[in-house]
């Protein structure tokens, strides 16, 4: 199960972000309620697969199109590793907080 809780300009992701859970968040309507600088807090994310990473990259692209500036915080090592082997790590706006 995936849960995404909005706390002002912060979205707290918890649970599992994979091909089985992401469909509940397509389209990702929570982006429509945000403006300016936004933080995706991934500290409670338990696991992610390639579909989840692709979904996240798509949301980052949509956020940029909407004029949002997104920072990823507390990125799990599993996500960093998956992004590195997928050659997309540089596309993730990871802040210094990890």
Short mmCIF file of N, CA, C and O in Angstrom, two decimals:
data_model
loop_
_atom_site.label_atom_id
_atom_site.label_comp_id
_atom_site.label_asym_id
_atom_site.label_seq_id
_atom_site.Cartn_x
_atom_site.Cartn_y
_atom_site.Cartn_z
N UNK A 1 0.84 -1.18 0.00
CA UNK A 1 0.00 0.00 0.00
C UNK A 1 0.89 1.24 0.00
O UNK A 1 1.93 1.26 0.63
N UNK A 2 0.44 2.25 -0.70
CA UNK A 2 1.13 3.53 -0.76
C UNK A 2 0.22 4.60 -0.18
O UNK A 2 -0.97 4.65 -0.49
N UNK A 3 0.80 5.46 0.64
CA UNK A 3 0.08 6.59 1.17
C UNK A 3 0.92 7.84 0.91
O UNK A 3 2.14 7.82 1.09
N UNK A 4 0.27 8.90 0.46
CA UNK A 4 0.95 10.18 0.24
C UNK A 4 0.14 11.24 0.98
O UNK A 4 -0.99 11.54 0.62
N UNK A 5 0.73 11.76 2.04
CA UNK A 5 0.06 12.73 2.91
C UNK A 5 0.63 14.12 2.67
O UNK A 5 1.85 14.31 2.70
N UNK A 6 -0.26 15.07 2.43
CA UNK A 6 0.19 16.45 2.22
C UNK A 6 0.28 17.18 3.54
O UNK A 6 -0.67 17.18 4.33
N UNK A 7 1.43 17.78 3.79
CA UNK A 7 1.66 18.61 4.97
C UNK A 7 2.18 19.95 4.46
O UNK A 7 3.38 20.13 4.28
N UNK A 8 1.26 20.84 4.14
CA UNK A 8 1.56 22.12 3.51
C UNK A 8 2.27 21.90 2.19
O UNK A 8 1.71 21.30 1.29
N UNK A 9 3.52 22.32 2.05
CA UNK A 9 4.26 22.17 0.79
C UNK A 9 5.13 20.92 0.79
O UNK A 9 6.06 20.79 0.00
N UNK A 10 4.82 19.98 1.67
CA UNK A 10 5.57 18.74 1.80
C UNK A 10 4.61 17.57 1.56
O UNK A 10 3.52 17.53 2.10
N UNK A 11 5.06 16.63 0.73
CA UNK A 11 4.31 15.39 0.53
C UNK A 11 5.11 14.26 1.17
O UNK A 11 6.27 14.03 0.81
N UNK A 12 4.52 13.59 2.13
CA UNK A 12 5.16 12.49 2.84
C UNK A 12 4.72 11.17 2.21
O UNK A 12 3.54 10.81 2.27
N UNK A 13 5.65 10.48 1.59
CA UNK A 13 5.38 9.19 0.96
C UNK A 13 5.66 8.08 1.98
O UNK A 13 6.72 8.07 2.60
N UNK A 14 4.72 7.15 2.11
CA UNK A 14 4.96 6.01 3.00
C UNK A 14 4.40 4.75 2.35
O UNK A 14 3.45 4.79 1.58
N UNK A 15 5.05 3.63 2.66
CA UNK A 15 4.61 2.35 2.12
C UNK A 15 5.44 1.92 0.93
O UNK A 15 6.65 2.11 0.88
N UNK A 16 4.75 1.35 -0.06
CA UNK A 16 5.39 0.74 -1.21
C UNK A 16 5.00 1.49 -2.48
O UNK A 16 3.82 1.68 -2.74
N UNK A 17 6.00 1.90 -3.25
CA UNK A 17 5.76 2.57 -4.53
C UNK A 17 6.19 1.60 -5.62
O UNK A 17 7.37 1.48 -5.95
N UNK A 18 5.22 0.86 -6.15
CA UNK A 18 5.52 -0.11 -7.20
C UNK A 18 4.36 -0.19 -8.19
O UNK A 18 3.39 0.54 -8.08
N UNK A 19 4.49 -1.07 -9.16
CA UNK A 19 3.49 -1.17 -10.23
C UNK A 19 2.10 -1.49 -9.70
O UNK A 19 1.11 -1.21 -10.35
N UNK A 20 2.01 -2.09 -8.51
CA UNK A 20 0.71 -2.45 -7.96
C UNK A 20 0.05 -1.31 -7.18
O UNK A 20 -1.15 -1.32 -7.01
N UNK A 21 0.84 -0.35 -6.72
CA UNK A 21 0.27 0.72 -5.89
C UNK A 21 0.15 2.06 -6.59
O UNK A 21 -0.65 2.89 -6.19
N UNK A 22 0.94 2.29 -7.62
CA UNK A 22 0.97 3.63 -8.21
C UNK A 22 -0.27 3.98 -9.01
O UNK A 22 -0.58 5.15 -9.18
N UNK A 23 -1.00 3.00 -9.48
CA UNK A 23 -2.19 3.30 -10.28
C UNK A 23 -3.24 4.08 -9.50
O UNK A 23 -4.01 4.85 -10.08
N UNK A 24 -3.24 3.92 -8.19
CA UNK A 24 -4.19 4.68 -7.36
C UNK A 24 -3.86 6.18 -7.37
O UNK A 24 -4.70 7.00 -7.00
N UNK A 25 -2.64 6.52 -7.79
CA UNK A 25 -2.21 7.92 -7.81
C UNK A 25 -1.97 8.41 -9.23
O UNK A 25 -1.14 9.28 -9.46
N UNK A 26 -2.71 7.84 -10.17
CA UNK A 26 -2.62 8.29 -11.56
C UNK A 26 -4.00 8.70 -12.02
O UNK A 26 -4.89 7.85 -12.00
N UNK A 27 -4.22 9.95 -12.39
CA UNK A 27 -3.27 11.05 -12.33
C UNK A 27 -3.00 11.48 -10.89
O UNK A 27 -3.82 11.26 -10.00
N UNK A 28 -1.85 12.11 -10.68
CA UNK A 28 -1.40 12.53 -9.35
C UNK A 28 -1.96 13.91 -9.05
O UNK A 28 -1.33 14.92 -9.26
N UNK A 29 -3.18 13.94 -8.58
CA UNK A 29 -3.93 15.19 -8.38
C UNK A 29 -3.35 16.09 -7.29
O UNK A 29 -3.60 17.29 -7.28
N UNK A 30 -2.57 15.52 -6.37
CA UNK A 30 -2.02 16.34 -5.29
C UNK A 30 -1.08 17.43 -5.82
O UNK A 30 -0.92 18.46 -5.18
N UNK A 31 -0.50 17.23 -6.99
CA UNK A 31 0.35 18.27 -7.57
C UNK A 31 -0.45 19.53 -7.86
O UNK A 31 0.09 20.63 -7.80
N UNK A 32 -1.73 19.38 -8.17
CA UNK A 32 -2.58 20.53 -8.50
C UNK A 32 -2.82 21.45 -7.31
O UNK A 32 -3.22 22.59 -7.48
N UNK A 33 -2.59 20.96 -6.09
CA UNK A 33 -2.85 21.75 -4.89
C UNK A 33 -1.61 22.44 -4.36
O UNK A 33 -1.65 23.06 -3.30
N UNK A 34 -0.50 22.33 -5.09
CA UNK A 34 0.76 22.87 -4.62
C UNK A 34 1.24 24.01 -5.50
O UNK A 34 0.83 24.12 -6.66
N UNK A 35 2.12 24.83 -4.95
CA UNK A 35 2.73 25.91 -5.73
C UNK A 35 4.11 26.19 -5.17
O UNK A 35 4.41 25.87 -4.02
N UNK A 36 4.96 26.76 -6.01
CA UNK A 36 6.29 27.14 -5.56
C UNK A 36 7.20 25.96 -5.29
O UNK A 36 7.28 25.02 -6.06
N UNK A 37 7.87 26.02 -4.13
CA UNK A 37 8.80 24.97 -3.75
C UNK A 37 8.08 23.86 -2.99
O UNK A 37 7.27 24.13 -2.10
N UNK A 38 8.37 22.63 -3.38
CA UNK A 38 7.70 21.45 -2.82
C UNK A 38 8.75 20.42 -2.42
O UNK A 38 9.76 20.27 -3.11
N UNK A 39 8.51 19.75 -1.31
CA UNK A 39 9.39 18.68 -0.86
C UNK A 39 8.64 17.36 -0.95
O UNK A 39 7.51 17.24 -0.47
N UNK A 40 9.27 16.38 -1.59
CA UNK A 40 8.79 15.00 -1.54
C UNK A 40 9.64 14.31 -0.48
O UNK A 40 10.83 14.07 -0.67
N UNK A 41 9.04 14.03 0.68
CA UNK A 41 9.73 13.39 1.79
C UNK A 41 9.55 11.88 1.64
O UNK A 41 8.44 11.37 1.78
N UNK A 42 10.63 11.18 1.35
CA UNK A 42 10.58 9.75 1.09
C UNK A 42 11.05 8.92 2.28
O UNK A 42 11.33 7.73 2.14
N UNK A 43 11.10 9.52 3.45
CA UNK A 43 11.65 8.85 4.64
C UNK A 43 10.87 7.62 5.06
O UNK A 43 11.43 6.71 5.67
N UNK A 44 9.60 7.56 4.74
CA UNK A 44 8.78 6.43 5.16
C UNK A 44 8.51 5.44 4.03
O UNK A 44 7.71 4.52 4.18
N UNK A 45 9.17 5.65 2.89
CA UNK A 45 8.99 4.75 1.75
C UNK A 45 9.74 3.44 2.03
O UNK A 45 10.93 3.45 2.31
N UNK A 46 9.01 2.33 1.99
CA UNK A 46 9.61 1.04 2.34
C UNK A 46 10.30 0.38 1.17
O UNK A 46 11.36 -0.24 1.33
N UNK A 47 9.72 0.48 -0.02
CA UNK A 47 10.31 -0.14 -1.19
C UNK A 47 9.81 0.57 -2.45
O UNK A 47 8.77 1.21 -2.44
N UNK A 48 10.61 0.43 -3.51
CA UNK A 48 10.25 1.02 -4.80
C UNK A 48 10.78 0.09 -5.89
O UNK A 48 11.84 -0.51 -5.72
N UNK A 49 10.04 -0.03 -6.99
CA UNK A 49 10.52 -0.82 -8.13
C UNK A 49 10.70 0.12 -9.32
O UNK A 49 10.53 1.33 -9.21
N UNK A 50 11.06 -0.45 -10.47
CA UNK A 50 11.32 0.38 -11.65
C UNK A 50 10.08 1.14 -12.10
O UNK A 50 10.18 2.28 -12.56
N UNK A 51 8.91 0.54 -11.96
CA UNK A 51 7.67 1.23 -12.31
C UNK A 51 7.45 2.42 -11.38
O UNK A 51 7.04 3.50 -11.82
N UNK A 52 7.74 2.24 -10.11
CA UNK A 52 7.61 3.34 -9.15
C UNK A 52 8.58 4.46 -9.45
O UNK A 52 8.24 5.64 -9.36
N UNK A 53 9.80 4.11 -9.83
CA UNK A 53 10.79 5.12 -10.20
C UNK A 53 10.36 5.87 -11.46
O UNK A 53 10.45 7.10 -11.52
N UNK A 54 9.84 5.16 -12.44
CA UNK A 54 9.35 5.80 -13.67
C UNK A 54 8.19 6.73 -13.35
O UNK A 54 8.11 7.84 -13.88
N UNK A 55 7.28 6.31 -12.48
CA UNK A 55 6.15 7.15 -12.06
C UNK A 55 6.67 8.42 -11.40
O UNK A 55 6.19 9.52 -11.70
N UNK A 56 7.65 8.27 -10.51
CA UNK A 56 8.20 9.43 -9.82
C UNK A 56 8.84 10.41 -10.80
O UNK A 56 8.65 11.62 -10.71
N UNK A 57 9.60 9.89 -11.76
CA UNK A 57 10.21 10.75 -12.77
C UNK A 57 9.15 11.49 -13.58
O UNK A 57 9.32 12.67 -13.90
N UNK A 58 8.06 10.83 -13.91
CA UNK A 58 6.96 11.47 -14.64
C UNK A 58 6.35 12.59 -13.80
O UNK A 58 6.06 13.69 -14.32
N UNK A 59 6.17 12.36 -12.50
CA UNK A 59 5.59 13.38 -11.63
C UNK A 59 6.52 14.58 -11.51
O UNK A 59 6.07 15.72 -11.46
N UNK A 60 7.83 14.32 -11.47
CA UNK A 60 8.79 15.43 -11.43
C UNK A 60 8.71 16.27 -12.69
O UNK A 60 8.77 17.50 -12.63
N UNK A 61 8.55 15.62 -13.85
CA UNK A 61 8.42 16.34 -15.12
C UNK A 61 7.13 17.16 -15.13
O UNK A 61 7.13 18.33 -15.55
N UNK A 62 6.03 16.58 -14.67
CA UNK A 62 4.76 17.31 -14.62
C UNK A 62 4.84 18.48 -13.65
O UNK A 62 4.27 19.55 -13.90
N UNK A 63 5.52 18.29 -12.54
CA UNK A 63 5.68 19.36 -11.56
C UNK A 63 6.45 20.53 -12.17
O UNK A 63 6.08 21.69 -12.00
N UNK A 64 7.53 20.22 -12.90
CA UNK A 64 8.30 21.28 -13.57
C UNK A 64 7.43 22.03 -14.57
O UNK A 64 7.48 23.26 -14.66
N UNK A 65 6.61 21.30 -15.33
CA UNK A 65 5.72 21.95 -16.29
C UNK A 65 4.73 22.87 -15.60
O UNK A 65 4.31 23.88 -16.17
N UNK A 66 4.35 22.53 -14.38
CA UNK A 66 3.39 23.34 -13.61
C UNK A 66 4.08 24.47 -12.86
O UNK A 66 3.43 25.21 -12.12
N UNK A 67 5.40 24.59 -13.02
CA UNK A 67 6.13 25.67 -12.37
C UNK A 67 6.55 25.36 -10.94
O UNK A 67 6.96 26.27 -10.21
N UNK A 68 6.48 24.11 -10.53
CA UNK A 68 6.90 23.72 -9.19
C UNK A 68 8.39 23.42 -9.16
O UNK A 68 8.95 22.94 -10.15
N UNK A 69 9.00 23.68 -8.03
CA UNK A 69 10.40 23.31 -7.80
C UNK A 69 10.39 22.23 -6.73
O UNK A 69 10.05 22.51 -5.57
N UNK A 70 10.73 21.01 -7.11
CA UNK A 70 10.64 19.87 -6.20
C UNK A 70 12.02 19.47 -5.70
O UNK A 70 12.98 19.44 -6.46
N UNK A 71 12.09 19.17 -4.42
CA UNK A 71 13.27 18.58 -3.81
C UNK A 71 12.87 17.23 -3.23
O UNK A 71 11.82 17.12 -2.60
N UNK A 72 13.72 16.24 -3.44
CA UNK A 72 13.51 14.93 -2.82
C UNK A 72 14.37 14.88 -1.56
O UNK A 72 15.56 15.15 -1.60
N UNK A 73 13.73 14.53 -0.45
CA UNK A 73 14.47 14.41 0.81
C UNK A 73 14.32 13.00 1.36
O UNK A 73 13.31 12.35 1.16
N UNK A 74 15.35 12.58 2.07
CA UNK A 74 15.37 11.26 2.73
C UNK A 74 15.16 10.14 1.71
O UNK A 74 14.35 9.25 1.91
N UNK A 75 15.91 10.22 0.62
CA UNK A 75 15.78 9.24 -0.45
C UNK A 75 16.40 7.91 0.01
O UNK A 75 17.57 7.87 0.38
N UNK A 76 15.61 6.83 0.00
CA UNK A 76 16.14 5.53 0.44
C UNK A 76 17.28 5.05 -0.45
O UNK A 76 17.32 5.35 -1.66
N UNK A 77 18.20 4.33 0.14
CA UNK A 77 19.35 3.80 -0.60
C UNK A 77 18.89 2.92 -1.75
O UNK A 77 19.51 2.92 -2.82
N UNK A 78 17.80 2.16 -1.55
CA UNK A 78 17.28 1.30 -2.62
C UNK A 78 16.91 2.14 -3.85
O UNK A 78 17.20 1.76 -4.98
N UNK A 79 16.30 3.30 -3.64
CA UNK A 79 15.93 4.16 -4.75
C UNK A 79 17.16 4.74 -5.43
O UNK A 79 17.24 4.80 -6.66
N UNK A 80 18.14 5.16 -4.64
CA UNK A 80 19.38 5.69 -5.21
C UNK A 80 20.06 4.64 -6.08
O UNK A 80 20.51 4.94 -7.18
N UNK A 81 20.13 3.42 -5.58
CA UNK A 81 20.77 2.32 -6.32
C UNK A 81 20.02 2.02 -7.61
O UNK A 81 20.64 1.85 -8.67
N UNK A 82 18.71 1.95 -7.52
CA UNK A 82 17.88 1.68 -8.69
C UNK A 82 18.04 2.79 -9.73
O UNK A 82 18.18 2.52 -10.93
N UNK A 83 18.06 4.04 -9.28
CA UNK A 83 18.23 5.17 -10.19
C UNK A 83 19.62 5.15 -10.82
O UNK A 83 19.78 5.48 -12.00
N UNK A 84 20.61 4.74 -10.04
CA UNK A 84 21.98 4.70 -10.57
C UNK A 84 22.11 3.64 -11.66
O UNK A 84 22.64 3.92 -12.74
N UNK A 85 21.61 2.42 -11.42
CA UNK A 85 21.73 1.37 -12.44
C UNK A 85 20.83 1.65 -13.63
O UNK A 85 21.09 1.16 -14.73
N UNK A 86 19.79 2.46 -13.43
CA UNK A 86 18.90 2.84 -14.53
C UNK A 86 19.41 4.09 -15.26
O UNK A 86 18.77 4.56 -16.21
N UNK A 87 20.52 4.64 -14.78
CA UNK A 87 21.15 5.81 -15.37
C UNK A 87 20.24 7.04 -15.35
O UNK A 87 20.21 7.82 -16.31
N UNK A 88 19.49 7.20 -14.26
CA UNK A 88 18.62 8.38 -14.13
C UNK A 88 18.86 9.13 -12.81
O UNK A 88 18.12 10.04 -12.48
N UNK A 89 19.91 8.75 -12.09
CA UNK A 89 20.16 9.38 -10.79
C UNK A 89 20.28 10.91 -10.92
O UNK A 89 19.77 11.63 -10.08
N UNK A 90 20.91 11.37 -11.99
CA UNK A 90 21.10 12.81 -12.16
C UNK A 90 19.79 13.55 -12.45
O UNK A 90 19.73 14.77 -12.36
N UNK A 91 18.74 12.83 -12.77
CA UNK A 91 17.43 13.45 -13.01
C UNK A 91 16.65 13.69 -11.72
O UNK A 91 15.63 14.38 -11.74
N UNK A 92 17.12 13.11 -10.63
CA UNK A 92 16.42 13.24 -9.35
C UNK A 92 16.96 14.44 -8.58
O UNK A 92 18.16 14.52 -8.29
N UNK A 93 16.09 15.40 -8.24
CA UNK A 93 16.52 16.59 -7.49
C UNK A 93 16.66 16.29 -6.00
O UNK A 93 15.88 16.73 -5.16
N UNK A 94 17.69 15.52 -5.67
CA UNK A 94 17.91 15.08 -4.29
C UNK A 94 18.57 16.21 -3.52
O UNK A 94 19.61 16.73 -3.94
N UNK A 95 17.97 16.57 -2.39
CA UNK A 95 18.57 17.62 -1.55
C UNK A 95 19.63 16.97 -0.67
O UNK A 95 19.79 15.76 -0.62
N UNK A 96 20.36 17.79 0.07
CA UNK A 96 21.44 17.28 0.92
C UNK A 96 20.94 16.39 2.03
O UNK A 96 21.69 15.58 2.56
N UNK A 97 19.68 16.54 2.42
CA UNK A 97 19.12 15.68 3.45
C UNK A 97 18.82 14.34 2.82
O UNK A 97 18.06 14.26 1.87
N UNK A 98 19.41 13.27 3.32
CA UNK A 98 19.15 11.95 2.74
C UNK A 98 18.76 10.95 3.77
O UNK A 98 18.65 11.21 4.90
#
